[in-house]
Structure formats: structure tokens, C-alpha cells
Coordinates of C-alpha atoms in Angstrom, one line a residue:
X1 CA 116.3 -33.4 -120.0
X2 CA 114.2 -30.2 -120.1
X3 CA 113.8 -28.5 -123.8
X4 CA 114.5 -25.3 -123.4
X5 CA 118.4 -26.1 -123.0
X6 CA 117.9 -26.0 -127.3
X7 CA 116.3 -22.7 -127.5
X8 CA 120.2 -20.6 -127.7
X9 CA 121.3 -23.1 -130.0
X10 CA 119.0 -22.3 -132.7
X11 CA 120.1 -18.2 -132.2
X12 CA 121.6 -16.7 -134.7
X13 CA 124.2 -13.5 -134.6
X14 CA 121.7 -12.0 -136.8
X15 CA 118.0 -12.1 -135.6
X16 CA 115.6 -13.1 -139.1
X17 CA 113.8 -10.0 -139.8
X18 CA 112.5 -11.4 -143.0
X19 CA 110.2 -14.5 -142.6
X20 CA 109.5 -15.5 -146.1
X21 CA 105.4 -17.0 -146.7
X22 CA 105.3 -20.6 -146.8
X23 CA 109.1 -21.3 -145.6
X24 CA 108.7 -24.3 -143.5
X25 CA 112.4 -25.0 -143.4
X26 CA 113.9 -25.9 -140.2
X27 CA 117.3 -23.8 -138.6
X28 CA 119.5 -26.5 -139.7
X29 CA 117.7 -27.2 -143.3
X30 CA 118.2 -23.3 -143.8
X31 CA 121.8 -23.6 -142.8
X32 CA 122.7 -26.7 -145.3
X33 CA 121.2 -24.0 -148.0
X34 CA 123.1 -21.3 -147.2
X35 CA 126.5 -23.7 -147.4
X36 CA 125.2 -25.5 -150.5
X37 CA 124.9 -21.9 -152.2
X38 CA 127.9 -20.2 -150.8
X39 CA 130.9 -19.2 -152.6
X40 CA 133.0 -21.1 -150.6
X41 CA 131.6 -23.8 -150.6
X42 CA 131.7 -23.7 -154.9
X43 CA 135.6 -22.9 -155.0
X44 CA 135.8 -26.4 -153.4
X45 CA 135.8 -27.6 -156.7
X46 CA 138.9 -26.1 -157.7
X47 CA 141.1 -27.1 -154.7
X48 CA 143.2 -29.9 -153.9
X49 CA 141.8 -32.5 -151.7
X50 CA 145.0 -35.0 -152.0
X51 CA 146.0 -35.1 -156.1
X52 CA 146.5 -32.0 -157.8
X53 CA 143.0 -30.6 -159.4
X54 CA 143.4 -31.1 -163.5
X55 CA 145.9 -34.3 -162.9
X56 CA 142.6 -35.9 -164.2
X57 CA 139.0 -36.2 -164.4
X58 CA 138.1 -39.1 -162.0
X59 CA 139.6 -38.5 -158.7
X60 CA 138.7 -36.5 -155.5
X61 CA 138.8 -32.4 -154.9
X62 CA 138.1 -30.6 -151.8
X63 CA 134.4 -30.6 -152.7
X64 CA 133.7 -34.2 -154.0
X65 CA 135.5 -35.1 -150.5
X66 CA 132.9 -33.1 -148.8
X67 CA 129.6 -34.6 -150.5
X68 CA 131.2 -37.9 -149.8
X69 CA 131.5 -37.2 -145.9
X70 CA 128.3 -35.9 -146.0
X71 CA 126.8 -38.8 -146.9
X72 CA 128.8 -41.0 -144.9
X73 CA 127.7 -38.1 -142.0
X74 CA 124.0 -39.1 -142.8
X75 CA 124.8 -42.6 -142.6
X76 CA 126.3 -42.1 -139.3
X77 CA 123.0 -40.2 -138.0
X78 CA 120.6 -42.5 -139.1
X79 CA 122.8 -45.7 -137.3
X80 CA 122.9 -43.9 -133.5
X81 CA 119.4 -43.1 -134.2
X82 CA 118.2 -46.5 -134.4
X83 CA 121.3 -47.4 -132.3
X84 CA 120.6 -44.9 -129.1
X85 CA 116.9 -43.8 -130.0
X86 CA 116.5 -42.2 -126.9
X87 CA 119.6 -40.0 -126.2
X88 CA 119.4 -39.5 -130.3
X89 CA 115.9 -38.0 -129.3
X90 CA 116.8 -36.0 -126.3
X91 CA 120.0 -34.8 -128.3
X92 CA 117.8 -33.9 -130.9
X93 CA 120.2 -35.6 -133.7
X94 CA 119.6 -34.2 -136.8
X95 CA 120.4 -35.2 -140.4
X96 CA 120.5 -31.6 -142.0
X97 CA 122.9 -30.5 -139.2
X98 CA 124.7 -33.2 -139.8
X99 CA 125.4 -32.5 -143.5
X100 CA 125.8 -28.9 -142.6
X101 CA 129.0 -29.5 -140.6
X102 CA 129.8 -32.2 -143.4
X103 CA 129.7 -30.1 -146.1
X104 CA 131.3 -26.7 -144.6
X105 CA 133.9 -28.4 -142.5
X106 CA 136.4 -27.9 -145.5
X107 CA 135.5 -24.4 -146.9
X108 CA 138.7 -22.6 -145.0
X109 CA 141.7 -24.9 -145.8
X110 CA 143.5 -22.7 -148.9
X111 CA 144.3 -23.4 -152.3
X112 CA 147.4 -26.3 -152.7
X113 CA 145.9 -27.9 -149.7
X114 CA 148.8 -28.0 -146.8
X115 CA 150.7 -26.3 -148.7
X116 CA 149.0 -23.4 -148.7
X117 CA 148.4 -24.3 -145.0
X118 CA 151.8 -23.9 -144.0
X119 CA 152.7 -21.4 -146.4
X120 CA 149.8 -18.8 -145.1
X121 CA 151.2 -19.7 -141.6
X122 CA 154.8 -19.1 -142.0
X123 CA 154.1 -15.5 -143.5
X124 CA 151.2 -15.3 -140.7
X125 CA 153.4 -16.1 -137.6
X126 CA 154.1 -12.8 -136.4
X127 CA 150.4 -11.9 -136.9
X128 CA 148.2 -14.6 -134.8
X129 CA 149.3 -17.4 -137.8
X130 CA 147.0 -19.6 -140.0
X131 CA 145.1 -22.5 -139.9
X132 CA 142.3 -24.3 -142.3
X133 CA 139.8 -25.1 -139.6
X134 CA 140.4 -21.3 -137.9
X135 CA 139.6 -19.9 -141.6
X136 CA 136.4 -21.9 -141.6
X137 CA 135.5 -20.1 -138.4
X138 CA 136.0 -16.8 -140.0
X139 CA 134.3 -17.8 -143.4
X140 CA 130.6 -18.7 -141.5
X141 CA 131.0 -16.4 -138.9
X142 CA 132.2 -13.3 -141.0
X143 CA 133.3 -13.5 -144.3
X144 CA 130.7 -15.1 -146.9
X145 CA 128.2 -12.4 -148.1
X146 CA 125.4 -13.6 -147.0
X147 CA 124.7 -11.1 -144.8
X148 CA 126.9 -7.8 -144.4
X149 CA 128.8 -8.5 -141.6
X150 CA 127.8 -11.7 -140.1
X151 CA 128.6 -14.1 -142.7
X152 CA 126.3 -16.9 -143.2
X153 CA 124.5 -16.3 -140.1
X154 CA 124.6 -19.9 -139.4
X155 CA 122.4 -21.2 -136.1
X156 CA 124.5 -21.3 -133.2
X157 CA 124.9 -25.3 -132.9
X158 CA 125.7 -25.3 -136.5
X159 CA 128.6 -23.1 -135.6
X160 CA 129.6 -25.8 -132.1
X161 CA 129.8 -28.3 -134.7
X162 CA 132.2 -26.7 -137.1
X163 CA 134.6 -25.7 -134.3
X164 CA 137.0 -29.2 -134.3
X165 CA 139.8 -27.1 -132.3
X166 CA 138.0 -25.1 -129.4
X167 CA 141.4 -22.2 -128.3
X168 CA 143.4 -20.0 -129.9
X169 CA 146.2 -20.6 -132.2
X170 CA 148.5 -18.0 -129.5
X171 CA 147.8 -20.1 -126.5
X172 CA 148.4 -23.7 -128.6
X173 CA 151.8 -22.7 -130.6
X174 CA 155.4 -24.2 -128.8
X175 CA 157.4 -21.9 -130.3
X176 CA 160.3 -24.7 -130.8
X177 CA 158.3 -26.4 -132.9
X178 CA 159.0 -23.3 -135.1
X179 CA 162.3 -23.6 -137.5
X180 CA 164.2 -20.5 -138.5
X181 CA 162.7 -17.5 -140.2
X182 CA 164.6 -17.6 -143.8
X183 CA 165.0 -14.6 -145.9
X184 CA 164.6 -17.0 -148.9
X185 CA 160.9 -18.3 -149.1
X186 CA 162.2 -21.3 -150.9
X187 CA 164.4 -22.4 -147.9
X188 CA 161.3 -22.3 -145.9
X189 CA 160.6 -26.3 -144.9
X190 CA 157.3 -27.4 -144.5
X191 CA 157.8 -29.9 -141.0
X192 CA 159.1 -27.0 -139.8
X193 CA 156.1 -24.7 -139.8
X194 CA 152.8 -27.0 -139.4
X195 CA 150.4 -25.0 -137.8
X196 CA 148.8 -25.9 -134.3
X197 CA 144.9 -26.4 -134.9
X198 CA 143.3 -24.2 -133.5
X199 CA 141.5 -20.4 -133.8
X200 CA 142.8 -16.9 -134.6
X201 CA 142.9 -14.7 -131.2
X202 CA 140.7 -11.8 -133.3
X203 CA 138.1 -13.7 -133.4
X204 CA 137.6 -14.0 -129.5
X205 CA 134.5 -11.9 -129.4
X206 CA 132.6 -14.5 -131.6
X207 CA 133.6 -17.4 -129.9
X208 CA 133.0 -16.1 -127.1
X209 CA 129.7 -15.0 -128.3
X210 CA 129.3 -19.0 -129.2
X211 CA 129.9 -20.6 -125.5
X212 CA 128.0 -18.3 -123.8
X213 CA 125.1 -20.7 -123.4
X214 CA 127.7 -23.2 -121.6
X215 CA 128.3 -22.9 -117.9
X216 CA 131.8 -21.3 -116.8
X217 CA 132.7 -25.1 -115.9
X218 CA 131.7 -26.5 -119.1
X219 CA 133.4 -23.9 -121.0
X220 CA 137.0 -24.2 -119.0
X221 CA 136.5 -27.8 -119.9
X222 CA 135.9 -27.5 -123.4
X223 CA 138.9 -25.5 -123.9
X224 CA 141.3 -27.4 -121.9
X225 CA 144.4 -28.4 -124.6
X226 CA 147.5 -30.8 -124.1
X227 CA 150.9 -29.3 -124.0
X228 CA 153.6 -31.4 -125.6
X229 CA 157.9 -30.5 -125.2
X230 CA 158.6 -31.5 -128.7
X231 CA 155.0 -29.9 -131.0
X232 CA 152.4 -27.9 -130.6
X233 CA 149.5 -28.2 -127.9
X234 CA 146.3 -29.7 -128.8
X235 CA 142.9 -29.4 -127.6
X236 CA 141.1 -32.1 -126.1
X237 CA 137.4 -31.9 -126.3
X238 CA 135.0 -31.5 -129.4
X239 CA 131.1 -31.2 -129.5
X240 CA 128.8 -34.2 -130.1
X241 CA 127.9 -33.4 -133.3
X242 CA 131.6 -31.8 -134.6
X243 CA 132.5 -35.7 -133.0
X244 CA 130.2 -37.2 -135.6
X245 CA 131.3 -34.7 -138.8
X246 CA 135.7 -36.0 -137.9
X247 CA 134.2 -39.5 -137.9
X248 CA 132.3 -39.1 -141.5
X249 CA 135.3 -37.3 -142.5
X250 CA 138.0 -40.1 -141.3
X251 CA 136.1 -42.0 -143.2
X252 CA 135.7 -40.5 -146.1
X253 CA 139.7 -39.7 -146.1
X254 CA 141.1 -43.0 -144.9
X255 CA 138.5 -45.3 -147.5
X256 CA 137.2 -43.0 -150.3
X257 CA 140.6 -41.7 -151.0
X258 CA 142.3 -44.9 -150.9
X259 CA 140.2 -45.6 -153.9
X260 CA 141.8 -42.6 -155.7
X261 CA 145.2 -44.2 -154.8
X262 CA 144.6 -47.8 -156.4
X263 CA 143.2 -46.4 -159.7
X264 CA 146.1 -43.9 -160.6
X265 CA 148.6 -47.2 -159.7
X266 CA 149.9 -45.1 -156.4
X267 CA 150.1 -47.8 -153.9
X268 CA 150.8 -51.3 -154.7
X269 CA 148.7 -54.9 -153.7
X270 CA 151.8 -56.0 -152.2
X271 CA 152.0 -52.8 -149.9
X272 CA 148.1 -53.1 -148.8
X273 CA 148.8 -56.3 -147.5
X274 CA 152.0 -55.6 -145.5
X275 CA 150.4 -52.3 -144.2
X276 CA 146.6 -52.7 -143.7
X277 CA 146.1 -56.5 -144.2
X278 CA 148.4 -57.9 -141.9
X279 CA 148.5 -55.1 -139.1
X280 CA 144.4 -55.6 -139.0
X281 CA 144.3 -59.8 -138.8
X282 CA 146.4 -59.3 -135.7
X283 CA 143.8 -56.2 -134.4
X284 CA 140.7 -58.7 -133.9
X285 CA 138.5 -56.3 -135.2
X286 CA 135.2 -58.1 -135.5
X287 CA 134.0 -59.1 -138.8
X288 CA 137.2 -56.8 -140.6
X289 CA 139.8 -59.2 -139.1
X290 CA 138.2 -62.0 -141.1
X291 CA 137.1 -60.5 -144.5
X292 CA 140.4 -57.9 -145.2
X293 CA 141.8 -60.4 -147.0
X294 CA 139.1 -60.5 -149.4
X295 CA 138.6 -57.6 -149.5
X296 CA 142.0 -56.6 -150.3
X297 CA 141.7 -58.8 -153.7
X298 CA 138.0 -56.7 -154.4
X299 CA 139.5 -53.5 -153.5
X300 CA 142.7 -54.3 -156.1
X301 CA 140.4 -56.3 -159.5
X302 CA 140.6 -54.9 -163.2
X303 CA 136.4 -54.7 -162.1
X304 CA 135.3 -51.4 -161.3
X305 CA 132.2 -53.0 -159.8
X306 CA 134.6 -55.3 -157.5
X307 CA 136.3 -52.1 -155.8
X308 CA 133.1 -49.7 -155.6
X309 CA 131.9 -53.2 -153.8
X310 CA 134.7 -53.2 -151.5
X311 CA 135.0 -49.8 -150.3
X312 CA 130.9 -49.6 -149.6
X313 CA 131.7 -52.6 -147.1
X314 CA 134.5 -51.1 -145.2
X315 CA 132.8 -47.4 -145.3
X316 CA 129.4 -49.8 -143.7
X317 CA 131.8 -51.6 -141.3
X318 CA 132.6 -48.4 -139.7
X319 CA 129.9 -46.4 -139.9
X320 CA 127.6 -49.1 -137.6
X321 CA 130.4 -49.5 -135.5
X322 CA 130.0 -46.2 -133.5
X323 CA 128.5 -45.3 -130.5
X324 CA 127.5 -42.7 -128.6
X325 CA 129.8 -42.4 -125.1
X326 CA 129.3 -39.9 -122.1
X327 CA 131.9 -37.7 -120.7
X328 CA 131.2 -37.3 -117.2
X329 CA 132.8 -33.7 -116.7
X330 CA 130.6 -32.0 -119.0
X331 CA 127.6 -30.6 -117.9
X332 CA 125.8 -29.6 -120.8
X333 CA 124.5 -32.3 -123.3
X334 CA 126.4 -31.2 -126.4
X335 CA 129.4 -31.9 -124.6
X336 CA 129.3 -34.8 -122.3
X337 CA 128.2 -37.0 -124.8
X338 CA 130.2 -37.7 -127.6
X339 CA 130.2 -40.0 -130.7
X340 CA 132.8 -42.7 -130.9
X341 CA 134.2 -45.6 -132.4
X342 CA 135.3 -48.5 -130.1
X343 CA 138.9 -48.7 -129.6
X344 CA 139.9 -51.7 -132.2
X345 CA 137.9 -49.6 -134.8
X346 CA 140.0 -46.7 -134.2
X347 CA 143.1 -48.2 -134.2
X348 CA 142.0 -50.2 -137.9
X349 CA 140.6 -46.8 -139.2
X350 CA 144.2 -45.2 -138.4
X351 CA 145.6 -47.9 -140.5
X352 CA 144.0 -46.7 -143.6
X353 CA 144.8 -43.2 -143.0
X354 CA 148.3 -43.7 -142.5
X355 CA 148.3 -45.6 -145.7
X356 CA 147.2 -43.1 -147.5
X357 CA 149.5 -40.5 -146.1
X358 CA 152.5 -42.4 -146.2
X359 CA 151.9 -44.2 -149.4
X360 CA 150.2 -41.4 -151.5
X361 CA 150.7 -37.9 -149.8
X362 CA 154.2 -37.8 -148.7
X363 CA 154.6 -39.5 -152.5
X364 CA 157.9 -36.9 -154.1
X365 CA 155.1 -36.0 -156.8
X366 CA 152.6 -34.9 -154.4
X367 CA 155.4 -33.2 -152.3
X368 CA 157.1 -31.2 -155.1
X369 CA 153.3 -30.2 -156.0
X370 CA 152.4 -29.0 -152.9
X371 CA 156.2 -27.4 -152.3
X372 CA 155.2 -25.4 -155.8
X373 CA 152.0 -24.4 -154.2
X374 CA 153.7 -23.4 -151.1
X375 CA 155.8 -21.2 -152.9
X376 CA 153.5 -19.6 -154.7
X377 CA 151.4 -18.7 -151.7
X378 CA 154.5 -17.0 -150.0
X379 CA 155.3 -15.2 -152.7
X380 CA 151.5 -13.6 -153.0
X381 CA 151.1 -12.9 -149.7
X382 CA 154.7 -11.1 -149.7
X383 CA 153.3 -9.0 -152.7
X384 CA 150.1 -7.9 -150.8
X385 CA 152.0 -7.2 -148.0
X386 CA 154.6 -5.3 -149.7
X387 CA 151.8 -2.8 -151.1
X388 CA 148.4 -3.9 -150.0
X389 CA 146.9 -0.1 -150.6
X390 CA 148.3 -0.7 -154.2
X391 CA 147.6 -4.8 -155.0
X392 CA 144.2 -5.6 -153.7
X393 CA 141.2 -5.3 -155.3
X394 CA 138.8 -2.2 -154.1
X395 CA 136.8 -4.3 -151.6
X396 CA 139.3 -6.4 -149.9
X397 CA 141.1 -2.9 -149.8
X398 CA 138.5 -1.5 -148.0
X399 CA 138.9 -4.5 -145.0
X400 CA 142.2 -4.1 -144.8
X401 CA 142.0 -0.4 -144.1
X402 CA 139.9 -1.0 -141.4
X403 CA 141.8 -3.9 -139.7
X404 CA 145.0 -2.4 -140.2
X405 CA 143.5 0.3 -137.7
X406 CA 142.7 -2.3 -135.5
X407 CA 145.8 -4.0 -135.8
X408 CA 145.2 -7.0 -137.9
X409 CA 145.7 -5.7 -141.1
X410 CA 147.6 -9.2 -142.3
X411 CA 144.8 -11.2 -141.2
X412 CA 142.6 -9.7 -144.6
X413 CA 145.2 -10.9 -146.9
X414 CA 145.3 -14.3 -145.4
X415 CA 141.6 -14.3 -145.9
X416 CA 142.5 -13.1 -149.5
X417 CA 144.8 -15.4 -150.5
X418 CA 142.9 -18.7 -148.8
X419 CA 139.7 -18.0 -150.3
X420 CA 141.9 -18.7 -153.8
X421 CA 141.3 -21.7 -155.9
X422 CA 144.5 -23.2 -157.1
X423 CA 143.8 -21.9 -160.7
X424 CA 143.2 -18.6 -159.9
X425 CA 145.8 -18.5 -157.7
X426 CA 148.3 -19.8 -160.2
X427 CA 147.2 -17.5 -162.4
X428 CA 147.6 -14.3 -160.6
X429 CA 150.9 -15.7 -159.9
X430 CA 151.5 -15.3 -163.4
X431 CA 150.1 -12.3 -164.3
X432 CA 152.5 -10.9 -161.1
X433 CA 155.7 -12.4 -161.6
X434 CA 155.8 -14.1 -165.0
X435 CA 157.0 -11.0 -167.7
X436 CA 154.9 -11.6 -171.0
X437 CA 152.1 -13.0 -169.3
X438 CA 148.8 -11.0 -167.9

């Protein structure tokens, strides 16, 4: 493999004019800084990653769940690196990218988690609509001050591995997946407006900008998407390292949350075994199969130590599990290989992340939470939108102005209104709508 197919990869949008004395940094180890020290990344914080934020002081937010798949994401590279030494080589596999895409792969979904999500894409339909991982896109690419126009300025491949949807929302959306348009927000139901994953068509110039070092083939390829008569499309293809950053974050959701689950007494003993236990001694999944059981009484005990135990086994049992595949139809190297978990492994790790989405997310308590966040999204964005020249503050003002000449004047609210944590969103809710408060 010769080196120089690297070189574009490490390009940025915006050249470095200012080489600082004694900065022996690499691309990527500059790029995990300028996520570490972003303002997205800190409002991470205050954002729901499955439980409310302030329910209490032990359980996961957006950025706790972020650190977590980052090191998970670490653990990952250092496995195919002992693993696959060679292609790990001739990849050149790298931890600080990897944590990169670990940390930032989270910084666009909005306050309320898919709540917000949907809200932002019900009021967004008309307008190219809304989705978490297409706001990440527009948050490293544009948004974050880090530079003036070109966000973080993020190395190219750093960008490849954030991109975990590679077409645009337009080309993905079956429109009869879409229910009615209801002149009461509060009739609006969420099934009826998930978003299809995917990015915003005004952001074409930068994506392109991003495949250009791909070959026309590769890039057909890498967009190609699935088409479905009964929901949205979805895309088939990912990079190898965006591959590795969905496996540390499967993990982390399907096993780190569960833990969050057993400790506020949302999911039962009884229920693990009839959902996870009994499914996964019938799945043969090497050593798993035999030690769930176990497990299962480690992962439940009054012993804090017990469960932490439990949970660092099934996070190890999947992390040196995976593999690194080849996809024959890709040229390029960043495509056509791919990390991967063998089949059984899959199939157990959906387990656990159907558990926790049945048993704790789709919970009535979680669901009238994220219904209240819903409706408090809609109602902000329809109070932007009813007056934006008059509501927002002077510098988002200032971008809406000039996309409205362009023609996406909605798209700067929803960049707004996502960027929110869900206290300050709540409480500009107040201060709008609530009479003696503000």
C-alpha cells in the first residue's frame, strides 16, 4: 500500500498558518484537543443520554456516555492492533483518532435526547429536516468557534469517521413514513416523525469537499442507501474507523447503560433472564453462552464491586471479539476494510440493546419525559420562527440573515435550539411562556 494515499486525509479545510514552537502534536492528537475544549462537547454534560439529567447524581449524560465509548474505542484499537498488526499498520490505526470520533460522535443530538430529535424534525420537515448525527456534521465542520467559518477545522479523516450516515436526509426520507402535519404541537406523535439518518442537503459543498480524495466508484459506493415501502431509506456503508467508533458506542449503550438501569430498580432479575439470559444460551456465543448465567447473578448483587465486575467482563467479551473484514467493492482502504463483530456477537450485543430500549427507554416515565421535552422544543422553534429578527440573540441573528438570503433561514434556528442543554432550554421556555417568571 503506497503512503501517500494518507497525505489528503490529514488536510484540513483550513490550511495551519500558525505553527506554534515546540508543538509535536500529531493531526489527530490536535483534533481530540480541539473536541475536548469545545463548547459542544462541555454542554454534553447537561443533556440527556437515557434518564433525565438532575433525576440523580450517579447515572449516565450525553458526556459520561461519550468518555465511556471512548475508552471502550481505545480498547477496541489496541485489540486489532495486536489482532491484525499489519493491516492496523498499513491502515495507520490510531488511538487519538479513535477517541476523536468517540468523544465528538454525540455533540449534535439536541437537548431531551429523541425528543428533541424528532421535535427539531417535525418543525424542520419542510426545510431539509433534522437529525443528531447531520447536526454533528455541521457542528465540526461549521459551527464551533474555533475558527471563523470552518468550525473545528478537524483533519479530513477525523471528519470520514464522524460521518455514520454518508447521503442526504432529502434523498433518504419515504414520505409515508411521515404522519399528518397537526396544527396542535401536542398531537404531534413521535413514531410518526423519526427522522431518517442521514445529512442536511446544505451542507453538500462540504461533504463533497470530504470524498474528493475517493474515486468516483468508491464514492457511488459509499453513498449507496436501502430503500424500504414501510420507513425511511438507510445507508449502507460506513468508514473503517466510523465502523470502530458504532462498535465502542454499541457497547457502551447496550452494557454501560444497563448498569444505570439495575441501580435505579428499572429492569427486574427475572426480566434479564427471560430476555438476555435465555435468548443468549441458545445463541452459542463462545465463552458468553456459558458464563451469562453467572453473570446475570454479578450483574444483579447488593455488591457494587460484583456488578462493576460483571459489566468489565461483558464490555472485554466484546471488545476482543472484533475483527477487521474486507469489502471487496471498495477501492480505497478506508473503505474496503471495515471493523466487525462476528455474527453470534452481533446478534448477543442486540440483545442488550433491545433490553435496554424496551425495558428502560420506552419506560411511561422516560416517555412522558422526553414527550415534555418534545413539546418544549416545538414550541421554541415556533417562537424563533414566528419572529426570528425579534427572538434571537444578536449573533445567531446575524446567521440567520444571511441564510435566510440563501434560503435556509430555518436551518440557524435548528442549530439554535440543538446546541441547548436541557436546563437552559427549559428555562428559556419559562422565561417565554410562563407569565411571572423571567
Amino acid at each position: 500500500m503506497h503512503e501517500s494515499w494518507e497525505i489528503p486525509w490529514q488536510a484540513r479545510r483550513l490550511p495551519r498558518v500558525q505553527a506554534r514552537d515546540g508543538d509535536h502534536r500529531s493531526s489527530y492528537q490536535r483534533d481530540k484537543a480541539r473536541v475536548l475544549h469545545s463548547a459542544a462537547f462541555r454542554r454534553l454534560q447537561a443533556k440527556t443520554q437515557v434518564l433525565g439529567v438532575g433525576l440523580s447524581d450517579f447515572y449516565r449524560t450525553r458526556l459520561t456516555h461519550s468518555l465511556e465509548a471512548a475508552q471502550i474505542g481505545t480498547g477496541i484499537t489496541a485489540q486489532l492492533q495486536a489482532k491484525h498488526p499489519q493491516t492496523a499498520s498499513e491502515l495507520r490505526l490510531d488511538t487519538s483518532l479513535t477517541e476523536t470520533l468517540c468523544l465528538a460522535h454525540d455533540i449534535g443530538h439536541p437537548p431531551f435526547g429523541h425528543g428533541g430529535e424528532i421535535a427539531l424534525h417535525y418543525m424542520m420537515h419542510e426545510h431539509g429536516g433534522f437529525e443528531g448525527n447531520g447536526q454533528t456534521f455541521r457542528i465540526i465542520t461549521q459551527l464551533e468557534p474555533y475558527t471563523a467559518e470552518h468550525g473545528m477545522n478537524l483533519a479530513r479523516r477525523s471528519i470520514l469517521g464522524l460521518i455514520k450516515y454518508p447521503n442526504f436526509i432529502d434523498n433518504l426520507t419515504n414520505p409515508a413514513c411521515h404522519g399528518q402535519i397537526n396544527t396542535s404541537l401536542r398531537q404531534v406523535k413521535a413514531d410518526d416523525w423519526h427522522p431518517p439518518k442521514g445529512l442536511f442537503s446544505c451542507d453538500k459543498p462540504l461533504f463533497d469537499w470530504l470524498l474528493s480524495p475517493f474515486s468516483e466508484h468508491d464514492v457511488s459506493e459509499f453513498m449507496k442507501f436501502d430503500s424500504f415501502d414501510n420507513k425511511h431509506s438507510k445507508t449502507r456503508h460506513k468508514s473503517f474507523d466510523c465502523t470502530i467508533m458504532e462498535m465502542a458506542d454499541d457497547i457502551a449503550y447496550g452494557i454501560h447503560d444497563l448498569e444505570d438501569a439495575i441501580v435505579m430498580s428499572m429492569v427486574t432479575y427475572d426480566h434479564f433472564i427471560a430476555d438476555i439470559v435465555e435468548p443468549l444460551k441458545n445463541l452459542e456465543v463462545p465463552w458468553l453462552s456459558a458464563n451469562i448465567g453467572q453473570l446475570a447473578v454479578r450483574l444483579f448483587s447488593q455488591h457494587h464491586h460484583e456488578r462493576k465486575n460483571a459489566i468489565g467482563a461483558l464490555v472485554n467479551c466484546f471488545i476482543t471479539a472484533i475483527t477487521i473484514v474486507q469489502q471487496e467493492q471498495f477501492e480505497h482502504p478506508l473503505l474496503a476494510n471495515q471493523a466487525q463483530l462476528p455474527a453470534q456477537f452481533e446478534k448477543a450485543l442486540s440483545l442488550f440493546k433491545s433490553f435496554v430500549y424496551h425495558q428502560v427507554i420506552r419506560q411511561s416515565e422516560v416517555q412522558i419525559l422526553e414527550y415534555k421535552g418534545q413539546q418544549m422544543v416545538m414550541e421554541l422553534f415556533e417562537a424563533f420562527a414566528s419572529d426570528p429578527q425579534r427572538l434571537l440573540p444578536e449573533n445567531t441573528r446575524q446567521r440567520w440573515r444571511q441564510a435566510e438570503e440563501a434560503g435556509y433561514g430555518p436551518r440557524i434556528i435548528a442549530d439554535y435550539i440543538s446546541g441547548m442543554t436541557d436546563e437552559f432550554a427549559a428555562r428559556l421556555y419559562s422565561t417565554l411562556f410562563v407569565p411571572k417568571h423571567g
